[in-house]
PDB file of C-alpha atoms in Angstrom:
ATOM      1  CA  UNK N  19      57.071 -60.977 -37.586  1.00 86.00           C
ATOM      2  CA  UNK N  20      54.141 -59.542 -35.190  1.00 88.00           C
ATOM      3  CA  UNK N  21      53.730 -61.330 -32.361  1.00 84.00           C
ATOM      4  CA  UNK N  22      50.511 -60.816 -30.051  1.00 82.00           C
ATOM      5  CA  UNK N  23      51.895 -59.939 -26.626  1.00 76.00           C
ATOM      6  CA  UNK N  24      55.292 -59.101 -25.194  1.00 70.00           C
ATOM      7  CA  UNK N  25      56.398 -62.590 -24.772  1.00 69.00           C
ATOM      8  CA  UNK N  26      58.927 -62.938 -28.011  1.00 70.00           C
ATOM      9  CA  UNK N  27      59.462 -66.670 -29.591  1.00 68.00           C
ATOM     10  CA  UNK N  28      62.470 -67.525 -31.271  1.00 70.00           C
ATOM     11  CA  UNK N  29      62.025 -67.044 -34.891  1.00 72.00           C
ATOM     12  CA  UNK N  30      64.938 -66.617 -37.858  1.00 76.00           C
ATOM     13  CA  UNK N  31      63.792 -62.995 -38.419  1.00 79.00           C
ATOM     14  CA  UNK N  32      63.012 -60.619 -35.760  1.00 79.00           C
ATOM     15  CA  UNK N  33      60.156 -60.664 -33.517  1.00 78.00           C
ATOM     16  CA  UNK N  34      58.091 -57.730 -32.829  1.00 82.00           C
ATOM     17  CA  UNK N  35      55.912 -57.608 -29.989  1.00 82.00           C
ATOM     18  CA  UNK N  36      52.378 -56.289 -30.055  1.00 85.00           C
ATOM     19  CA  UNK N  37      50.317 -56.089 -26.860  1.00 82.00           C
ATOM     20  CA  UNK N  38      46.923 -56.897 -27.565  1.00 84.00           C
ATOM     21  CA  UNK N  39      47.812 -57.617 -31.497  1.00 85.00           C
ATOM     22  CA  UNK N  40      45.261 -60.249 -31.542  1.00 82.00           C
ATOM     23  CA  UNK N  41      42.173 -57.554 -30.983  1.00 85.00           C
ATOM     24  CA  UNK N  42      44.038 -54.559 -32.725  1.00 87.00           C
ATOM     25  CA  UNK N  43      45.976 -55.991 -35.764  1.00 87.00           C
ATOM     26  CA  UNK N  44      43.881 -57.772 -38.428  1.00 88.00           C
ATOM     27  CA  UNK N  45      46.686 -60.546 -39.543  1.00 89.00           C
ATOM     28  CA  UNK N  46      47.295 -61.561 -36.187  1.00 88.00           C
ATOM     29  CA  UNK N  47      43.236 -62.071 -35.378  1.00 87.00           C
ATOM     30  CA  UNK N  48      43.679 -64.406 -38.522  1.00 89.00           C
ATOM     31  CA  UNK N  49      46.402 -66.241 -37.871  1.00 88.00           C
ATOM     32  CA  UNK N  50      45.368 -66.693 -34.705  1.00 83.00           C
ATOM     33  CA  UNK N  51      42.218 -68.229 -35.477  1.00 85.00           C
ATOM     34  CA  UNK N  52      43.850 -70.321 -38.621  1.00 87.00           C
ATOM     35  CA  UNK N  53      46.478 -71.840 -36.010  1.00 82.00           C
ATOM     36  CA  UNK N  54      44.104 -72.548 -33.134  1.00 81.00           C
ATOM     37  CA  UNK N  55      42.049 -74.497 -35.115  1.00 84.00           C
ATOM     38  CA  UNK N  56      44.702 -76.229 -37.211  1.00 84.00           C
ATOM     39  CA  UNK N  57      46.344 -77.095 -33.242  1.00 81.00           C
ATOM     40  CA  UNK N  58      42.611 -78.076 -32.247  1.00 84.00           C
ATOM     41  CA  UNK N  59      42.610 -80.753 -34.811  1.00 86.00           C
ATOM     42  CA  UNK N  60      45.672 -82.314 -33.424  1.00 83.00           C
ATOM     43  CA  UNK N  61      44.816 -81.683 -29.825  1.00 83.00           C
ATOM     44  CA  UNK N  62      41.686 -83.923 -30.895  1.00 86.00           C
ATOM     45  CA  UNK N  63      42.954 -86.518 -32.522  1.00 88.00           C
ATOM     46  CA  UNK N  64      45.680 -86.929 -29.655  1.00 85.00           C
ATOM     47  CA  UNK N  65      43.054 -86.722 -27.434  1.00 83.00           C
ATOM     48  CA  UNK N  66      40.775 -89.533 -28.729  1.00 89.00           C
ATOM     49  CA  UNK N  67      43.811 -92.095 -28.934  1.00 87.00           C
ATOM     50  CA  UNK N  68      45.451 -90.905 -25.616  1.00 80.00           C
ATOM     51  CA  UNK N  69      42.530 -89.421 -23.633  1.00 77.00           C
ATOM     52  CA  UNK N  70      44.587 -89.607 -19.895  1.00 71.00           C
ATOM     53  CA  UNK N  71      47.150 -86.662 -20.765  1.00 70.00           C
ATOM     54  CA  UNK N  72      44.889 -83.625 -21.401  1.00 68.00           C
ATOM     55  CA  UNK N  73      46.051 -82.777 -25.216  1.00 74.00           C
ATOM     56  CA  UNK N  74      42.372 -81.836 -25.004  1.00 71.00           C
ATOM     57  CA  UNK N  75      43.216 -78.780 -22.826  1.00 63.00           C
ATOM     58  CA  UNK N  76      43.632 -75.676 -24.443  1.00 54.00           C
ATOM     59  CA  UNK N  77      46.617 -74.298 -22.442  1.00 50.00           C
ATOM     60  CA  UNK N  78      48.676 -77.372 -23.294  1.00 45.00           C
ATOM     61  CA  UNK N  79      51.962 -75.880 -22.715  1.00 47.00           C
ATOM     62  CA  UNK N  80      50.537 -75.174 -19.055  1.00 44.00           C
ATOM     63  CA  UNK N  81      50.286 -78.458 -18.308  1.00 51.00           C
ATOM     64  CA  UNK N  82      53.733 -80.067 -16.483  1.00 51.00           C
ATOM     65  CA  UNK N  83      51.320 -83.828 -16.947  1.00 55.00           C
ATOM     66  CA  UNK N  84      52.137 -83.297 -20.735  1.00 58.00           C
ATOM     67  CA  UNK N  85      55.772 -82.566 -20.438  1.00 57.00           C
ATOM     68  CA  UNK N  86      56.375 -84.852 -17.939  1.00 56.00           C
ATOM     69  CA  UNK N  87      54.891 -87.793 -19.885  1.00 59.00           C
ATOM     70  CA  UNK N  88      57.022 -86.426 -23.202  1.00 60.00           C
ATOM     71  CA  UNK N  89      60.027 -87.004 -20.896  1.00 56.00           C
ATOM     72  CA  UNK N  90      59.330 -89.974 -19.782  1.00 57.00           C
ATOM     73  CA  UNK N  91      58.382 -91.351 -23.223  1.00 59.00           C
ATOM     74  CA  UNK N  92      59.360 -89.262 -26.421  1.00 63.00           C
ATOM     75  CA  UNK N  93      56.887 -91.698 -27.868  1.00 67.00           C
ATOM     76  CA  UNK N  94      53.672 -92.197 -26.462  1.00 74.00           C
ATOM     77  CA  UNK N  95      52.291 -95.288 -26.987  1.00 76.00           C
ATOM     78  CA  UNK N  96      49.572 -95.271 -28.723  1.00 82.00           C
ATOM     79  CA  UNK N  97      48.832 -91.768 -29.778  1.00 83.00           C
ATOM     80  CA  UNK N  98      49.458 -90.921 -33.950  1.00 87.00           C
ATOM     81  CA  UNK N  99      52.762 -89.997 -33.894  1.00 87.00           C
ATOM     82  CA  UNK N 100      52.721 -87.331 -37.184  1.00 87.00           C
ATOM     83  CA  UNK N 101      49.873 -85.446 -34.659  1.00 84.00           C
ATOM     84  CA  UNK N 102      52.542 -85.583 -31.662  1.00 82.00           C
ATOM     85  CA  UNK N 103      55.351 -84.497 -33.715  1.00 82.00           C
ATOM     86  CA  UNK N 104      53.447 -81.424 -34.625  1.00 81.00           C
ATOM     87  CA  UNK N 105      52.252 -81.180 -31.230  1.00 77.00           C
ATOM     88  CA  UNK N 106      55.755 -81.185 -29.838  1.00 73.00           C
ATOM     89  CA  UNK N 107      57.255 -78.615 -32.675  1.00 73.00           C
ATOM     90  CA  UNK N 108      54.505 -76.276 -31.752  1.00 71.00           C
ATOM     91  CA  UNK N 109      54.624 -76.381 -27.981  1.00 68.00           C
ATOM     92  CA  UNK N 110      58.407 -75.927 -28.296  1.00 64.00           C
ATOM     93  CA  UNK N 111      57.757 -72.509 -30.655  1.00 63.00           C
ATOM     94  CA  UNK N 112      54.960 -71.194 -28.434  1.00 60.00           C
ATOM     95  CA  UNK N 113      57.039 -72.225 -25.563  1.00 58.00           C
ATOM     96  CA  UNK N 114      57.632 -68.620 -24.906  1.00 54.00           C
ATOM     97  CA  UNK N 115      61.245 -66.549 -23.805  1.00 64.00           C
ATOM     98  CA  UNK N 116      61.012 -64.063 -21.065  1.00 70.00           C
ATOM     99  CA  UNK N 117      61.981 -60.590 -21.898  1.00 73.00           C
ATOM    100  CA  UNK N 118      63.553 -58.968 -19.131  1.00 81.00           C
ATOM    101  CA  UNK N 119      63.149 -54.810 -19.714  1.00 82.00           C
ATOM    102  CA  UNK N 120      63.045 -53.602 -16.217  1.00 84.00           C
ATOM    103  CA  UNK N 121      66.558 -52.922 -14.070  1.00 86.00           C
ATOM    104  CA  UNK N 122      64.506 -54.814 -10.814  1.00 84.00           C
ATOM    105  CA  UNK N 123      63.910 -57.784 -12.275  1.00 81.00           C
ATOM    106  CA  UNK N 124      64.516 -60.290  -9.663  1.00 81.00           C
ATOM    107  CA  UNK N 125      66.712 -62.255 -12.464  1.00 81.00           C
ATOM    108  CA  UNK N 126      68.748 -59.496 -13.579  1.00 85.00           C
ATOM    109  CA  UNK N 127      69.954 -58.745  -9.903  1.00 85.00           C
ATOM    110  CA  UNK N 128      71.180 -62.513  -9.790  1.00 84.00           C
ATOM    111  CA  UNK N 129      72.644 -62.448 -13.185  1.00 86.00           C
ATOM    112  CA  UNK N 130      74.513 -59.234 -12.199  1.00 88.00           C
ATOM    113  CA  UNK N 131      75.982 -60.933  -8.937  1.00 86.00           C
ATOM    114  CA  UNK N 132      76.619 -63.590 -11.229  1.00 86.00           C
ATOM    115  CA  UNK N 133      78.602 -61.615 -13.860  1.00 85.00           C
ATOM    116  CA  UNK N 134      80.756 -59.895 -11.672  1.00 83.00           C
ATOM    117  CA  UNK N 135      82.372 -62.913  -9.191  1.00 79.00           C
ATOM    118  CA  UNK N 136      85.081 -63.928 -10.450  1.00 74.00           C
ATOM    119  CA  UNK N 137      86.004 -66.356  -8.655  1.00 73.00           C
ATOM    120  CA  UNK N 138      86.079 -70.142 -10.131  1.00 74.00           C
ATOM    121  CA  UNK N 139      83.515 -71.930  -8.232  1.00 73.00           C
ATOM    122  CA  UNK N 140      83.629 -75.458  -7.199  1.00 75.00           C
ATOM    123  CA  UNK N 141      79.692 -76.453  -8.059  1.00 77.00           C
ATOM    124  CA  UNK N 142      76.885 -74.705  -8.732  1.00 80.00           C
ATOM    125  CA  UNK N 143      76.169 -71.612 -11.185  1.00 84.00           C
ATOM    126  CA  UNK N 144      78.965 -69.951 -13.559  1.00 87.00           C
ATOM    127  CA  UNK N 145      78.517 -67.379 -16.307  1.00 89.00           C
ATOM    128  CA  UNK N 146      80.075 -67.748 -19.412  1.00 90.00           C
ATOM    129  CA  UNK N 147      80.012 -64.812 -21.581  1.00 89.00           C
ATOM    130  CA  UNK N 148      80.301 -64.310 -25.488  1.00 89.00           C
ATOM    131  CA  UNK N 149      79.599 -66.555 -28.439  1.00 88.00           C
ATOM    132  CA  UNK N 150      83.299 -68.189 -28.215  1.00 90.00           C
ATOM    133  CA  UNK N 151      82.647 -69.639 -24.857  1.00 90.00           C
ATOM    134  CA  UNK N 152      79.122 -70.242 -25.382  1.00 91.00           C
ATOM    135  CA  UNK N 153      80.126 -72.382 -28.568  1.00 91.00           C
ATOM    136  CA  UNK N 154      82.999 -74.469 -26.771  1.00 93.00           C
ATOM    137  CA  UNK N 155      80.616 -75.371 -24.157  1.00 91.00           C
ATOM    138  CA  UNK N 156      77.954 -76.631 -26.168  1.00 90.00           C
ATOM    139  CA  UNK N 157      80.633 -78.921 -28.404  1.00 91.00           C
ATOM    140  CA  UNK N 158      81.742 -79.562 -25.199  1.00 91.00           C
ATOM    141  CA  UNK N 159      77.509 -81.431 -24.645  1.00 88.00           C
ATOM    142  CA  UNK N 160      76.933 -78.936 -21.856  1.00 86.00           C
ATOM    143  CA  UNK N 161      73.694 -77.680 -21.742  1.00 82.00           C
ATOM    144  CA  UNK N 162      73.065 -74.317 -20.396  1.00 84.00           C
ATOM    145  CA  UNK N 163      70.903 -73.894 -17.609  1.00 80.00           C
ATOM    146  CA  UNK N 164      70.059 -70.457 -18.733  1.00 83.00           C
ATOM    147  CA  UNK N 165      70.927 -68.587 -21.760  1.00 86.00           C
ATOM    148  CA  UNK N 166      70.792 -64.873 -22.184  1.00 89.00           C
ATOM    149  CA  UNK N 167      70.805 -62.212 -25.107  1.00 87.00           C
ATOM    150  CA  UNK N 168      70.821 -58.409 -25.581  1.00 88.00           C
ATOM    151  CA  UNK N 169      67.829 -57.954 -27.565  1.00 82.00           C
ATOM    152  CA  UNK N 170      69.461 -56.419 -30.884  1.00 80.00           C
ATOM    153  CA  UNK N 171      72.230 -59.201 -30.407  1.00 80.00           C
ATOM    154  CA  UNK N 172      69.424 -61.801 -30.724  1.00 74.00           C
ATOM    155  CA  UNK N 173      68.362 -61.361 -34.633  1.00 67.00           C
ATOM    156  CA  UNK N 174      71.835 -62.032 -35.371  1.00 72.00           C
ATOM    157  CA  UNK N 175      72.849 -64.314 -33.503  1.00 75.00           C
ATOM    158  CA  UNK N 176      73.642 -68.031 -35.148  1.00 74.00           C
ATOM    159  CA  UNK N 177      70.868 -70.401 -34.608  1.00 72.00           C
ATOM    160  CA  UNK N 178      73.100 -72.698 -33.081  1.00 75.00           C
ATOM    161  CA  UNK N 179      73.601 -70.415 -30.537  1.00 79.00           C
ATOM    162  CA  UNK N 180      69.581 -68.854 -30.371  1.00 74.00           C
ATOM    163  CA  UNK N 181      68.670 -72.550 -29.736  1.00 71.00           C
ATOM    164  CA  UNK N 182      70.058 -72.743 -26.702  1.00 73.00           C
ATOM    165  CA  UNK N 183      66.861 -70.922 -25.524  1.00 68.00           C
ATOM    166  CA  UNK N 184      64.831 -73.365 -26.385  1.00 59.00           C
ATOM    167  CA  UNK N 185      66.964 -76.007 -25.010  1.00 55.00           C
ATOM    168  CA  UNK N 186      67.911 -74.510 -22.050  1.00 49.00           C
TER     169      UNK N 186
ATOM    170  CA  UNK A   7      66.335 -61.641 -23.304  1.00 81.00           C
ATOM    171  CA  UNK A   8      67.352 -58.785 -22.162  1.00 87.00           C
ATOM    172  CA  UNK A   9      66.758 -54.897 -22.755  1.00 87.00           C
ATOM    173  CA  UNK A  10      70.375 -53.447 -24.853  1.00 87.00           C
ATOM    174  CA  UNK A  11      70.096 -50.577 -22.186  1.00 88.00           C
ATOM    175  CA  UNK A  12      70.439 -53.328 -19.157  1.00 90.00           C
ATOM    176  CA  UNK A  13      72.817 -55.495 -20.723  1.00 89.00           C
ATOM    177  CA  UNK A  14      75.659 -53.255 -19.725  1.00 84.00           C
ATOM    178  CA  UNK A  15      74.820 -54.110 -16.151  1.00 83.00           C
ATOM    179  CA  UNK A  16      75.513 -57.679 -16.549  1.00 85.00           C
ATOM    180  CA  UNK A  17      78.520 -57.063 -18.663  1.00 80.00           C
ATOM    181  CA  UNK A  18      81.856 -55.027 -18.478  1.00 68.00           C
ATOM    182  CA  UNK A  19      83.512 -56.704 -21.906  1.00 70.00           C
ATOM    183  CA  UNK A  20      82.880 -55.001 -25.107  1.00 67.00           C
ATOM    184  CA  UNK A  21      82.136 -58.426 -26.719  1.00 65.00           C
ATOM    185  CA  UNK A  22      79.862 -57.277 -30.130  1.00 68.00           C
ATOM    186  CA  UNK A  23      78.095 -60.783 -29.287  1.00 72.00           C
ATOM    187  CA  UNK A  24      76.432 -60.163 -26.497  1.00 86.00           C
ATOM    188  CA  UNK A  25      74.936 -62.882 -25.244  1.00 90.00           C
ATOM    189  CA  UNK A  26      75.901 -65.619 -22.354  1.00 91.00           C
ATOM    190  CA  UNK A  27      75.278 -68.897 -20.888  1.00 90.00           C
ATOM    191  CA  UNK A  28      74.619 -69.970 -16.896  1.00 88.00           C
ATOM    192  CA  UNK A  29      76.166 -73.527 -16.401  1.00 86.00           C
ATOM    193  CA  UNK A  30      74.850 -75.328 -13.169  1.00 82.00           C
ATOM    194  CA  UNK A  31      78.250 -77.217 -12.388  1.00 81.00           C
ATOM    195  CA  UNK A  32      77.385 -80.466 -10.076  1.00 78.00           C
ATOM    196  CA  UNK A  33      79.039 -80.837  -6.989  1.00 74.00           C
ATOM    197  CA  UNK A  34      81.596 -83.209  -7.180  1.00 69.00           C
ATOM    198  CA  UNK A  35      81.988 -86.578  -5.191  1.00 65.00           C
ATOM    199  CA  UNK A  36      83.759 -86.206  -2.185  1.00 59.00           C
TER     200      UNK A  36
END
């Protein structure tokens, strides 16, 4: 799949980025018009039944007022729920991952510091590394607060796994 | 997700999946 920009979504085949794909590459100008205008439709018809939490906006996934209302209420009140399903399945896909491709990355220094104590800590942040541990933990109903992949390690990984970035 | 070429900095197993969680652990009740 193309995918305008360098910000990768999780999909069930691989992702390739392509900066500026929406002015160079012809099928993503179209899709990108097809979508926005399908979302618009949506965004509209939220809007008009639910007019105080911005669906009108077109940066919706900007917008903590949406999420934090979602949160609050997976239902809104109100608002036609087949148009906030679709609202919610598509601000969860576009909700995008960060790719992390350069060795300063304020992250990566963390994660690294992370990675390497060994030490069982009492509270606060542990890493858990490879798809055994990863698994047991989310049987286990813990949620990660982060999850990370090597980039050729994320095409095949299980989805179970994969949407942990989404949840996390 | 990160870059193959950094993950190695993260990681000193030769796990093929490579891939990891961060748990937050709360503090426990005194």
């Amino acid at each position: 799949v193309l995918v305008d920009g360098n910000r990768l979504p999780v999909l069930d085949v691989r992702p390739r980025p392509s900066s500026r794909g929406d002015a160079l590459v012809p099928a993503i100008s179209a899709a990108s018009i097809l979508a926005k205008v399908h979302r618009d439709r949506w965004c509209a018809e939220l809007h008009a039944a639910v007019p105080d939490y911005g669906f009108a906006a077109t940066r919706v996934t900007a917008r903590p007022s949406i999420w934090q209302a979602l949160a609050r209420a997976r239902r809104l009140p109100g608002a036609p729920q087949a148009a906030l399903r679709r609202w919610r399945r598509w601000a969860e896909m576009t909700r995008a991952v960060a790719h992390i491709s350069s060795r300063d990355n304020a992250l990566l220094k963390d994660l690294r510091r992370l990675a390497q104590d060994h030490g069982l800590p009492q509270a606060g942040p542990v890493w858990l590394e490879g798809d055994h541990l990863c698994r047991a933990a989310l049987a286990r109903g813990l949620r990660p607060a982060l999850a990370l992949f090597s980039e050729s390690n994320l095409a095949v990984a299980p989805l179970e796994l994969r949407n942990a970035l989404l949840k996390a | 997700v990160v870059a193959d070429a950094l993950w190695a900095g993260i990681s000193a197993l030769e796990s093929p999946a490579r891939m990891g969680f961060v748990l937050d652990l709360p503090r426990r009740r005194a």
